[in-house]
mmCIF file of C-alpha atoms and ligand atoms in Angstrom:
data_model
loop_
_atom_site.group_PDB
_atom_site.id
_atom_site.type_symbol
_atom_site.label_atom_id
_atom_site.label_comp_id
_atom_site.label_asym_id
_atom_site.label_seq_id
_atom_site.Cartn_x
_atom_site.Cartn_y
_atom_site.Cartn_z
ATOM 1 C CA UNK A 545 145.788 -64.725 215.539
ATOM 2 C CA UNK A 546 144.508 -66.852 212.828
ATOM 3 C CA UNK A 547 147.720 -67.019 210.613
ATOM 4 C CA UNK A 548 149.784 -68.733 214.225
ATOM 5 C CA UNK A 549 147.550 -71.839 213.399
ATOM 6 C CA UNK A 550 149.049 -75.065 212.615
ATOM 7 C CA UNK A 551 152.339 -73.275 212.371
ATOM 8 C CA UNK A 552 155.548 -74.683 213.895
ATOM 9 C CA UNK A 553 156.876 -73.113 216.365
ATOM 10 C CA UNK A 554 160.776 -73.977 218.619
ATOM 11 C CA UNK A 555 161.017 -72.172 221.564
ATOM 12 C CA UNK A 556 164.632 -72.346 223.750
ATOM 13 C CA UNK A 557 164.489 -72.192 227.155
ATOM 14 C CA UNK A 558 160.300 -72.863 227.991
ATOM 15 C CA UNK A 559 160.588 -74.376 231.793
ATOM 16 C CA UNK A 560 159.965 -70.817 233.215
ATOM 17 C CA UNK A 561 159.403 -67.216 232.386
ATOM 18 C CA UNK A 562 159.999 -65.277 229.086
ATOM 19 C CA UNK A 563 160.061 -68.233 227.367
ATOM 20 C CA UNK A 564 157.307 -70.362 229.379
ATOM 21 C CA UNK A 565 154.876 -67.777 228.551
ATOM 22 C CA UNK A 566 155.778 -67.381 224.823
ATOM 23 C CA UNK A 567 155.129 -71.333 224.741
ATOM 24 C CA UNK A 568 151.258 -70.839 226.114
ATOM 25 C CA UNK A 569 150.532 -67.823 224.194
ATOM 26 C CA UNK A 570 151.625 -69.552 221.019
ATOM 27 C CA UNK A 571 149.503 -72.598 221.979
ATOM 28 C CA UNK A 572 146.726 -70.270 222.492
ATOM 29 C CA UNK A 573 146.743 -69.179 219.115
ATOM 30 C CA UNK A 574 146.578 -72.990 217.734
ATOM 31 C CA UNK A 575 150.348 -73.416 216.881
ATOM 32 C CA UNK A 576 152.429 -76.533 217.199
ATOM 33 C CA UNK A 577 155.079 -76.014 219.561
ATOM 34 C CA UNK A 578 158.811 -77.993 219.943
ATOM 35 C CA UNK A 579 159.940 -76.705 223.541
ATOM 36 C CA UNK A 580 163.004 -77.539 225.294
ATOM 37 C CA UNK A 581 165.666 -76.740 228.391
ATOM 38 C CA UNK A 582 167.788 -78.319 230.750
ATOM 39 C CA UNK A 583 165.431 -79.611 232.884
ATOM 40 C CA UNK A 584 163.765 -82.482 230.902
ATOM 41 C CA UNK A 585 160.509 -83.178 233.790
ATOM 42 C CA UNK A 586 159.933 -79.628 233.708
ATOM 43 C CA UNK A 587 159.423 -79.481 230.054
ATOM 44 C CA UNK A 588 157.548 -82.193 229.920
ATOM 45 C CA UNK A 589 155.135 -81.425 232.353
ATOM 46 C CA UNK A 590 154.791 -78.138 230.582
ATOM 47 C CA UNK A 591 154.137 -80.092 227.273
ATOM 48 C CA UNK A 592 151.372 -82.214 228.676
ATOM 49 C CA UNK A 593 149.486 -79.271 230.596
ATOM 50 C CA UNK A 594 149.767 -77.130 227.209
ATOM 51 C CA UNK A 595 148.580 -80.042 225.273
ATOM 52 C CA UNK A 596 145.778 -80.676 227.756
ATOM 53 C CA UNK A 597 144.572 -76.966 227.720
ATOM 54 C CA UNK A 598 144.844 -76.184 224.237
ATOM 55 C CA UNK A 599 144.604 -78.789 222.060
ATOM 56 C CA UNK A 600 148.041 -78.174 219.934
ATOM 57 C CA UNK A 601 150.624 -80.874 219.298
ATOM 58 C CA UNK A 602 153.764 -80.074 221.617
ATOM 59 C CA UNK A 603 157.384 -82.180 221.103
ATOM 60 C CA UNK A 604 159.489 -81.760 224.436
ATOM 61 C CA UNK A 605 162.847 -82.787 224.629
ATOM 62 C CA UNK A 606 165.765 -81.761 227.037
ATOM 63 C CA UNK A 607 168.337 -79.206 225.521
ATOM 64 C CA UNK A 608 171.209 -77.819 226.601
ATOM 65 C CA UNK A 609 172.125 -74.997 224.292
ATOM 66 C CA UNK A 610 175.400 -74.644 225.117
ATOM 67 C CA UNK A 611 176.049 -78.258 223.604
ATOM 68 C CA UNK A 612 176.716 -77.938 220.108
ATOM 69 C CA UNK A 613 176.723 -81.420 219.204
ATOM 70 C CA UNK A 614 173.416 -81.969 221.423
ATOM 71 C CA UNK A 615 171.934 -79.273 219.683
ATOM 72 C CA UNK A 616 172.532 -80.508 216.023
ATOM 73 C CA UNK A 617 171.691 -83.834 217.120
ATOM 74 C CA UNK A 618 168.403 -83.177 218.465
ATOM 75 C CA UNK A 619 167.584 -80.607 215.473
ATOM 76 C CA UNK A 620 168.585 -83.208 213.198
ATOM 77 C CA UNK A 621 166.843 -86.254 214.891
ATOM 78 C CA UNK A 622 163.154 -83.839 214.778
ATOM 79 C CA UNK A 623 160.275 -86.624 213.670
ATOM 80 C CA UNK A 624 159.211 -85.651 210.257
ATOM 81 C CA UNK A 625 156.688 -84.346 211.541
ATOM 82 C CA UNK A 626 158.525 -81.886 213.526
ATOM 83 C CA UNK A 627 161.029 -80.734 210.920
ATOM 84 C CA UNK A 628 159.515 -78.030 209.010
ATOM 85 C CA UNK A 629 160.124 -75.051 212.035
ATOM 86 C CA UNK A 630 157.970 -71.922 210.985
ATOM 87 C CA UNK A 631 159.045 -70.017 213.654
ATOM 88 C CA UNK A 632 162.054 -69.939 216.379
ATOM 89 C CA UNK A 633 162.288 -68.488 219.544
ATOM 90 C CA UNK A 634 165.337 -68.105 221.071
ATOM 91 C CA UNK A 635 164.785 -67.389 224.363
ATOM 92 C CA UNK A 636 167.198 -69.393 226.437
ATOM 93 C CA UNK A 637 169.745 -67.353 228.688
ATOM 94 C CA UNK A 638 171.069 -65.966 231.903
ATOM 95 C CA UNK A 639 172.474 -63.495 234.026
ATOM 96 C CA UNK A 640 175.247 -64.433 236.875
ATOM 97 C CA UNK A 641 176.762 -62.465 238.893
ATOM 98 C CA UNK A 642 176.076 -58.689 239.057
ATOM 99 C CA UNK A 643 179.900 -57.677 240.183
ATOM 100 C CA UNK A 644 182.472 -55.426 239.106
ATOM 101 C CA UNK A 645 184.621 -56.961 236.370
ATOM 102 C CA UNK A 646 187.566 -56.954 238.567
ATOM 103 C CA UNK A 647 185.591 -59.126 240.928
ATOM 104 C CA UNK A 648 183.699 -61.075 238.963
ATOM 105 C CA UNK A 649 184.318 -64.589 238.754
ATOM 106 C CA UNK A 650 185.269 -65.760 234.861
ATOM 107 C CA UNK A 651 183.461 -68.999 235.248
ATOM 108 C CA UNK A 652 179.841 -66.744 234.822
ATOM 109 C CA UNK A 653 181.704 -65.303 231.705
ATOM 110 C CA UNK A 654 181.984 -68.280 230.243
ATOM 111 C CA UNK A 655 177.791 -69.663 230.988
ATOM 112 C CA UNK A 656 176.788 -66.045 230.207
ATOM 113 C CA UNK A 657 178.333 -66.353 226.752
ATOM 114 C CA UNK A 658 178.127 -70.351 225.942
ATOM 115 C CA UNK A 659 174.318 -69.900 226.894
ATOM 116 C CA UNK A 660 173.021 -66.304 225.445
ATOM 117 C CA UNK A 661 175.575 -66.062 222.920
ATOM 118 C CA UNK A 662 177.016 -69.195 220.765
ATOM 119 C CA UNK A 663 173.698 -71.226 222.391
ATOM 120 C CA UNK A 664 171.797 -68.987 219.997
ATOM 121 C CA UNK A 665 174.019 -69.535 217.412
ATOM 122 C CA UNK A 666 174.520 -72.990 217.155
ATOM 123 C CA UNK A 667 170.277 -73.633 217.348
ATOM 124 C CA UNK A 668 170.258 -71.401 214.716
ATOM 125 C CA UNK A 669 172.972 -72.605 212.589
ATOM 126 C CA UNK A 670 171.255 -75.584 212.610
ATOM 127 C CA UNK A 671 167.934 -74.472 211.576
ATOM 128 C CA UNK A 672 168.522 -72.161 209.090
ATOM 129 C CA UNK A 673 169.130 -74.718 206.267
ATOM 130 C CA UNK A 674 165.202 -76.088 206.247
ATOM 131 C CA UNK A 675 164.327 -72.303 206.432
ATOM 132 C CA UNK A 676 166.613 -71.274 203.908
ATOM 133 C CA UNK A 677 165.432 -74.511 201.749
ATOM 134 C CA UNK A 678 162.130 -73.904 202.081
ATOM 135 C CA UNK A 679 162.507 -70.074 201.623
ATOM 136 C CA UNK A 680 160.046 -69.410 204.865
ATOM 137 C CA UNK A 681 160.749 -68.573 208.275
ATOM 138 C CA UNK A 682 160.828 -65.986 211.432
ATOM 139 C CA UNK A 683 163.516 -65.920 213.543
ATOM 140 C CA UNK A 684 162.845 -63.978 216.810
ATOM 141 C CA UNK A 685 165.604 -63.697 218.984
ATOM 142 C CA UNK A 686 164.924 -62.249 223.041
ATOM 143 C CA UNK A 687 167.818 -59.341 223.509
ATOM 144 C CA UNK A 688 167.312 -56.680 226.299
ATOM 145 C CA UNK A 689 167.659 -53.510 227.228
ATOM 146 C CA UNK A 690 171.279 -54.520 227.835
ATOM 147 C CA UNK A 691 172.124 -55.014 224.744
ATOM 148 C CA UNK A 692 171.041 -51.261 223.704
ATOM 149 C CA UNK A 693 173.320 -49.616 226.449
ATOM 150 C CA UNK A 694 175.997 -51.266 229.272
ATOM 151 C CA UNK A 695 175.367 -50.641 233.323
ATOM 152 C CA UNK A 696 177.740 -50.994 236.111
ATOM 153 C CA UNK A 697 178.712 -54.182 236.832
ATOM 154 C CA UNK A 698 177.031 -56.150 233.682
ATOM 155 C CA UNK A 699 179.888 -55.608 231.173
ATOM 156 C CA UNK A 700 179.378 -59.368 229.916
ATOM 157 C CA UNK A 701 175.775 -59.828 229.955
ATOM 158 C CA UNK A 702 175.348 -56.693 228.456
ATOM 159 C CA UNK A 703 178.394 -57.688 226.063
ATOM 160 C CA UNK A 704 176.171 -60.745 225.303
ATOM 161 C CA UNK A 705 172.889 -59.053 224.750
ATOM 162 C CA UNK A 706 174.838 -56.391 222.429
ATOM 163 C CA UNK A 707 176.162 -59.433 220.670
ATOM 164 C CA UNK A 708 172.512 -60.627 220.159
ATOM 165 C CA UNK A 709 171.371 -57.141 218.598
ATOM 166 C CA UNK A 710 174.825 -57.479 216.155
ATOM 167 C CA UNK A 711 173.822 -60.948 215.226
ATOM 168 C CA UNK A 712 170.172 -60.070 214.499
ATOM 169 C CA UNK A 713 170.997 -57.062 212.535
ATOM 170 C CA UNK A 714 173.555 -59.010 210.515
ATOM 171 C CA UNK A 715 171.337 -62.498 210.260
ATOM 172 C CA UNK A 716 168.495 -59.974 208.612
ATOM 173 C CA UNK A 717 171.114 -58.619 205.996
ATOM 174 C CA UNK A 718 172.306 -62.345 205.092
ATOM 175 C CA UNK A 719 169.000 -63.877 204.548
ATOM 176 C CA UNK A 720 167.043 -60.432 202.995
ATOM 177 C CA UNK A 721 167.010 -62.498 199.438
ATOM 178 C CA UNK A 722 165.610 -65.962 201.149
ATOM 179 C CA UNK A 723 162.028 -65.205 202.672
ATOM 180 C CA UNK A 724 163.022 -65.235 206.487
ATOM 181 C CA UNK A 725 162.389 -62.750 209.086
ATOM 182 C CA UNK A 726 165.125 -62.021 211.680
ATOM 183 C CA UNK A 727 163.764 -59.456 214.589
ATOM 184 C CA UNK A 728 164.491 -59.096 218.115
ATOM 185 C CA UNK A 729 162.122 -58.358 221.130
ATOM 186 C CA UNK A 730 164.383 -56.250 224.032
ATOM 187 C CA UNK A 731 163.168 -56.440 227.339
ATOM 188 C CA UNK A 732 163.734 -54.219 230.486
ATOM 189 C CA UNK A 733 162.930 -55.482 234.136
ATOM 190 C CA UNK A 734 160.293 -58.583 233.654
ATOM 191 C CA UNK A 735 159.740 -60.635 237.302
ATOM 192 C CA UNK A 736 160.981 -64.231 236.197
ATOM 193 C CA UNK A 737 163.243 -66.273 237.419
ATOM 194 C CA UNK A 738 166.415 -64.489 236.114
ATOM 195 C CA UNK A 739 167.155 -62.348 238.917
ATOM 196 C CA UNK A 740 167.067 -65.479 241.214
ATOM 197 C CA UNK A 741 169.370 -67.474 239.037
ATOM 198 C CA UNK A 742 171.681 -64.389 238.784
ATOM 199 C CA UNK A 743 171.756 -63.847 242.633
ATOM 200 C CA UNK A 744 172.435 -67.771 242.905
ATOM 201 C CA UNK A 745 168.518 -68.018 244.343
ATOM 202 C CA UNK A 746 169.515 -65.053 246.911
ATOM 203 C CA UNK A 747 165.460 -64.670 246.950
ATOM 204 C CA UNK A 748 165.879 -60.838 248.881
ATOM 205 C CA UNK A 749 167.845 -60.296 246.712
ATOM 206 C CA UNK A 750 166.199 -61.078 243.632
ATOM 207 C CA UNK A 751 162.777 -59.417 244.745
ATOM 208 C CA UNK A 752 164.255 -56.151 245.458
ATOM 209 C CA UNK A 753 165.197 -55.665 241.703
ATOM 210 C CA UNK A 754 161.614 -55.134 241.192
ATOM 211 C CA UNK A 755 161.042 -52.956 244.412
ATOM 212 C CA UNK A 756 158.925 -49.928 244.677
ATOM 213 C CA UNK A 757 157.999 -50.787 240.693
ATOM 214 C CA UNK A 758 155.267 -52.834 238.883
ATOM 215 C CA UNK A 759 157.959 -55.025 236.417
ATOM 216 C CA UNK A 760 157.179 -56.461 233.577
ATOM 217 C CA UNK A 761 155.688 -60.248 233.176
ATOM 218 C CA UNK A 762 156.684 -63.231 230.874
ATOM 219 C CA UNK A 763 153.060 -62.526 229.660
ATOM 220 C CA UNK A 764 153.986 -58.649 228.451
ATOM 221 C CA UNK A 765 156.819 -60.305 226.562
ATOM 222 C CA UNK A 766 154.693 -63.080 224.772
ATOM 223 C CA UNK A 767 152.280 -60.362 224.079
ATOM 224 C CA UNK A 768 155.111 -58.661 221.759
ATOM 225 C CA UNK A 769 156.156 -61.967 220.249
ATOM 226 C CA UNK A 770 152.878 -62.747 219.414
ATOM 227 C CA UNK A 771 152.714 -59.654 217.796
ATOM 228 C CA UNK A 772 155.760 -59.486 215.909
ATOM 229 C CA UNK A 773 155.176 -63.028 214.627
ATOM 230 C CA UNK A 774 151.955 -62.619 213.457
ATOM 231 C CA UNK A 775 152.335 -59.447 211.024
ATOM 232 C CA UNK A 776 151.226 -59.619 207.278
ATOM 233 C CA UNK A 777 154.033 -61.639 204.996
ATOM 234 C CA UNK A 778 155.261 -58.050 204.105
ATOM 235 C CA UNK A 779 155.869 -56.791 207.389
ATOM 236 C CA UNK A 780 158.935 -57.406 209.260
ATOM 237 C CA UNK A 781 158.928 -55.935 212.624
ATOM 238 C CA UNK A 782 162.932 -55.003 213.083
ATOM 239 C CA UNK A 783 162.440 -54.730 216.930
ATOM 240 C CA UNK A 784 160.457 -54.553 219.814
ATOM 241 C CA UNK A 785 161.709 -52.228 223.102
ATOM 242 C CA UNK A 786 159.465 -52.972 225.712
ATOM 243 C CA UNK A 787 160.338 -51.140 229.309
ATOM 244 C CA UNK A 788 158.202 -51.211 232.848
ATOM 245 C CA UNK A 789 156.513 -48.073 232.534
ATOM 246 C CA UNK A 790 158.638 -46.813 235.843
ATOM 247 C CA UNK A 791 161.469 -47.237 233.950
ATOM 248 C CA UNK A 792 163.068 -44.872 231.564
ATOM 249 C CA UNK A 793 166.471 -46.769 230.436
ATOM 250 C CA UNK A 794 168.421 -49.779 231.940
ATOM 251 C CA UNK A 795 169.601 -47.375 234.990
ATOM 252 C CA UNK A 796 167.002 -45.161 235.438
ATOM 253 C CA UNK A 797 164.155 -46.624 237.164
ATOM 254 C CA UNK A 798 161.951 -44.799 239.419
ATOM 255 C CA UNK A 799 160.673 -46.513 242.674
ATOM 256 C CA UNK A 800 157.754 -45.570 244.891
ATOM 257 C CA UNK A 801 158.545 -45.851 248.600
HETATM 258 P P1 LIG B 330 164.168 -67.402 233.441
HETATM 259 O O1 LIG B 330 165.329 -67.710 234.312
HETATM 260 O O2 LIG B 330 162.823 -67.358 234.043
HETATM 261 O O3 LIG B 330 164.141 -68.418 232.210
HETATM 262 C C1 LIG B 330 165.307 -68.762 231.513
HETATM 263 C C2 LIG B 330 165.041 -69.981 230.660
HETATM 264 O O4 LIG B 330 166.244 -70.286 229.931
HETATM 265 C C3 LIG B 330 164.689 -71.206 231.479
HETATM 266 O O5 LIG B 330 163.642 -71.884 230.845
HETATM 267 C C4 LIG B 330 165.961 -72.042 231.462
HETATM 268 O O6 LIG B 330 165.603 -73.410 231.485
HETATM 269 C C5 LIG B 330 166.541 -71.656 230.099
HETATM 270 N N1 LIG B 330 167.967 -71.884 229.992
HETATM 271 C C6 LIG B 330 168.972 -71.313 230.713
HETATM 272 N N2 LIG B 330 170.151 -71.832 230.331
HETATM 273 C C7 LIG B 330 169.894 -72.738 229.365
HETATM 274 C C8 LIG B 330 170.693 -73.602 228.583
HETATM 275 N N3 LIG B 330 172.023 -73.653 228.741
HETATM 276 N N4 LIG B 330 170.094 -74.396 227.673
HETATM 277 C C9 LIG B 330 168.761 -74.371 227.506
HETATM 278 N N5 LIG B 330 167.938 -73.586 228.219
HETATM 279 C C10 LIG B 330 168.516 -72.782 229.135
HETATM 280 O O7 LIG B 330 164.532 -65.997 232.780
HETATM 281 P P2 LIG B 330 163.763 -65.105 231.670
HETATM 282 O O8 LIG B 330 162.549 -65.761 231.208
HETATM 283 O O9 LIG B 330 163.685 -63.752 232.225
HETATM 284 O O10 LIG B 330 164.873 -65.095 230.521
HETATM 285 C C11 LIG B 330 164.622 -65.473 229.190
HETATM 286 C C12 LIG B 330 165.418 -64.592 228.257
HETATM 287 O O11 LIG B 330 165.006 -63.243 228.415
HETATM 288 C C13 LIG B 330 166.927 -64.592 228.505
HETATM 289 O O12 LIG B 330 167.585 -64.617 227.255
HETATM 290 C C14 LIG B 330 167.171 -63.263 229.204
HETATM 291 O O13 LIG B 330 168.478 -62.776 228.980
HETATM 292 C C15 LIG B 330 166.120 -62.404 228.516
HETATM 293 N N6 LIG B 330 165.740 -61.186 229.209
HETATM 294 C C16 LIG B 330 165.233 -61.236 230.489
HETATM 295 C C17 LIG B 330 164.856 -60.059 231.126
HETATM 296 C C18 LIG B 330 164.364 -60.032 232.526
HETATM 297 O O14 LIG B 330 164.371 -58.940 233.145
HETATM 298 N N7 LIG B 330 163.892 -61.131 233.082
HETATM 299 C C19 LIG B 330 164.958 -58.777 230.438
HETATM 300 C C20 LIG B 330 165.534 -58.839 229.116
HETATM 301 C C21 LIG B 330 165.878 -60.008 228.534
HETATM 302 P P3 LIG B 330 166.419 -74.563 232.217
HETATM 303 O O15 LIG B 330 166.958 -73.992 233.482
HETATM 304 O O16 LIG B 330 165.384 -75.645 232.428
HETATM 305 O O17 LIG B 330 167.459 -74.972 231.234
HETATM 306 C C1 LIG B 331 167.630 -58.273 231.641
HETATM 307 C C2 LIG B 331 167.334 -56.839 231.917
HETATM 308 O O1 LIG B 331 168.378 -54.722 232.844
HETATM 309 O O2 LIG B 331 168.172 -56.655 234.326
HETATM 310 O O3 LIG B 331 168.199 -58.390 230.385
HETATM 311 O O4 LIG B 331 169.821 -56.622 232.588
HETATM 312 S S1 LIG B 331 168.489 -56.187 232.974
#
C-alpha cells in the first residue's frame, strides 16, 4: 500500500502473534515501525530481522504496558525522530484463566485488566497529544469477539474486550473534530500464543482450542489492519469482525472429527 510508506507506525505487544505479524506486514509496506513488549531480546531480535528483510527503520524498546510511568516515560523519551506516531496499534493483551468466576483466581483479574484495559489507555493517553497537535492520526485498537458478546467462564476478559469496544466508540466521538481515526479490528479464534499463556503453557490444552477447525493466523489479522489503515483520508473503517470460517459466534464453533 503506497500511502503505509515512510509512515510511523507503534505497535504494543510485537514479540509474538497478532501483534508480531502486524509489525512485518507494516514493514512490508515501507513503514517505520516503534515495537515494544516485555521481553526486551525478543523485540530486538524482531527489530533487526525486520530491518534486515525490509529495509524500514524499526525503534525497539522494552514496555510494560501496565506501567504507567514506564509508559509515559518511554513515549516521552521517543528520539525526535521517532516522535511524530502516524499510526498506533494497540495490540498488547491476555487471557488467564478460563474458570468460573467463583473459582477464578482475582490475581488474573487484575493482569487481564492492568494489561488489555488501562495498558491501552495509558499508551494512548500519552500519545494522543502529538496526534491531537498535529491534527493526524489512526488509532487501531485489537478487541475480539469477546468484547461483542460474554461466554462461560470469561466474564473479565470479555469485560475487558467490551471495555475496549466502549473506549473505541467513545475515543472516535472525542476526537471527530481533530483529524484522527479511532477503529477496532475484533478477532475470533487466531492460533498464537494466547491460548498457551491463558492455560499457563498447558500446550494440550492450548492446541485443542483450535481442534477439528482451521483458526485464524496473526497474518489474517495484519491483513485487516493493513486494510483498515490504509483507506483514503475520508474513510474511516469503524470496525473489522473477522471469525474462522467454522465459526459462527464466540460459542458456536463447528469442529470436524
Ligand atoms: P500472543 O500471546 O501471541 O501475543 C500477545 C502479545 O502481547 C505479546 O507480544 C506479549 O509480549 C504482549 N504483552 C502481553 N502483556 C503485555 C504487557 N503487560 N505489556 C506489553 N506487552 C504485553 O497473543 P495474540 O497475538 O493472540 O494477542 C494479541 C491481542 O489480540 C490481545 O489483545 C488479545 O486479547 C487479542 N485477541 C486475540 C485473539 C486470539 O484468539 N488469539 C482473538 C481476539 C483478540 P510480551 O510477553 O513480550 O510482553
Ligand atoms: C480471543 C478470542 O473467543 O478465545 O479474544 O476469547 S476468544
Amino acid at each position: 500500500m503506497e500511502n503505509l510508506k515512510n509512515k510511523t507506525v507503534f505497535i504494543t505487544g510485537a514479540t509474538s502473534g497478532i501483534g508480531k505479524s502486524c509489525a512485518y506486514a507494516f514493514a512490508k509496506n515501507g513503514s517505520n515501525l516503534i515495537i515494544s513488549a516485555r521481553r526486551e531480546n525478543l523485540i530486538r531480535e524482531i527489530a533487526e530481522d525486520i530491518c534486515q528483510k525490509y529495509g524500514v527503520k524499526v525503534y525497539a524498546f522494552k514496555m510494560d504496558v501496565r506501567n504507567k510511568a514506564e509508559v509515559e516515560n518511554a513515549i516521552k523519551s521517543l528520539p525526535q525522530e521517532w516522535k511524530q506516531v502516524d499510526i498506533l496499534i494497540n495490540n498488547a493483551g491476555l487471557a488467564l484463566g478460563l474458570n468460573k468466576f467463583y473459582e477464578d483466581d482475582p490475581q488474573n483479574w487484575d493482569v487481564m485488566i492492568d494489561t488489555n484495559v488501562k495498558g491501552l489507555l495509558y499508551v494512548t493517553h500519552a500519545l494522543l497529544p502529538g496526534m491531537i497537535e498535529r491534527k493526524s492520526g489512526h488509532i487501531i485498537n485489537i478487541g475480539s469477539i469477546a468484547g461483542h458478546s460474554a461466554y462461560p467462564k470469561g466474564a473479565v476478559y470479555c469485560a475487558t474486550k467490551f471495555a475496549v469496544d466502549a473506549i473505541t466508540q467513545s475515543l472516535r466521538m472525542d476526537t471527530i473534530d481533530k483529524g484522527i481515526l479511532v477503529s477496532t479490528i475484533d478477532p475470533g479464534l487466531v492460533e498464537t500464543n494466547f491460548s498457551n499463556v491463558r492455560f499457563s503453557g498447558d500446550a494440550d490444552k492450548a492446541k485443542n482450542v483450535y481442534k477439528g477447525l482451521t483458526p485464524l493466523t496473526g497474518d489474517d489479522i495484519a491483513d485487516a489492519v493493513i486494510y483498515c489503515a490504509s483507506r483514503p483520508p475520508h474513510v474511516n473503517i469503524a470496525e473489522i469482525t473477522l471469525l474462522a470460517a467454522r465459526q459462527a459466534s464466540a460459542t458456536i464453533v463447528y469442529r470436524e472429527e
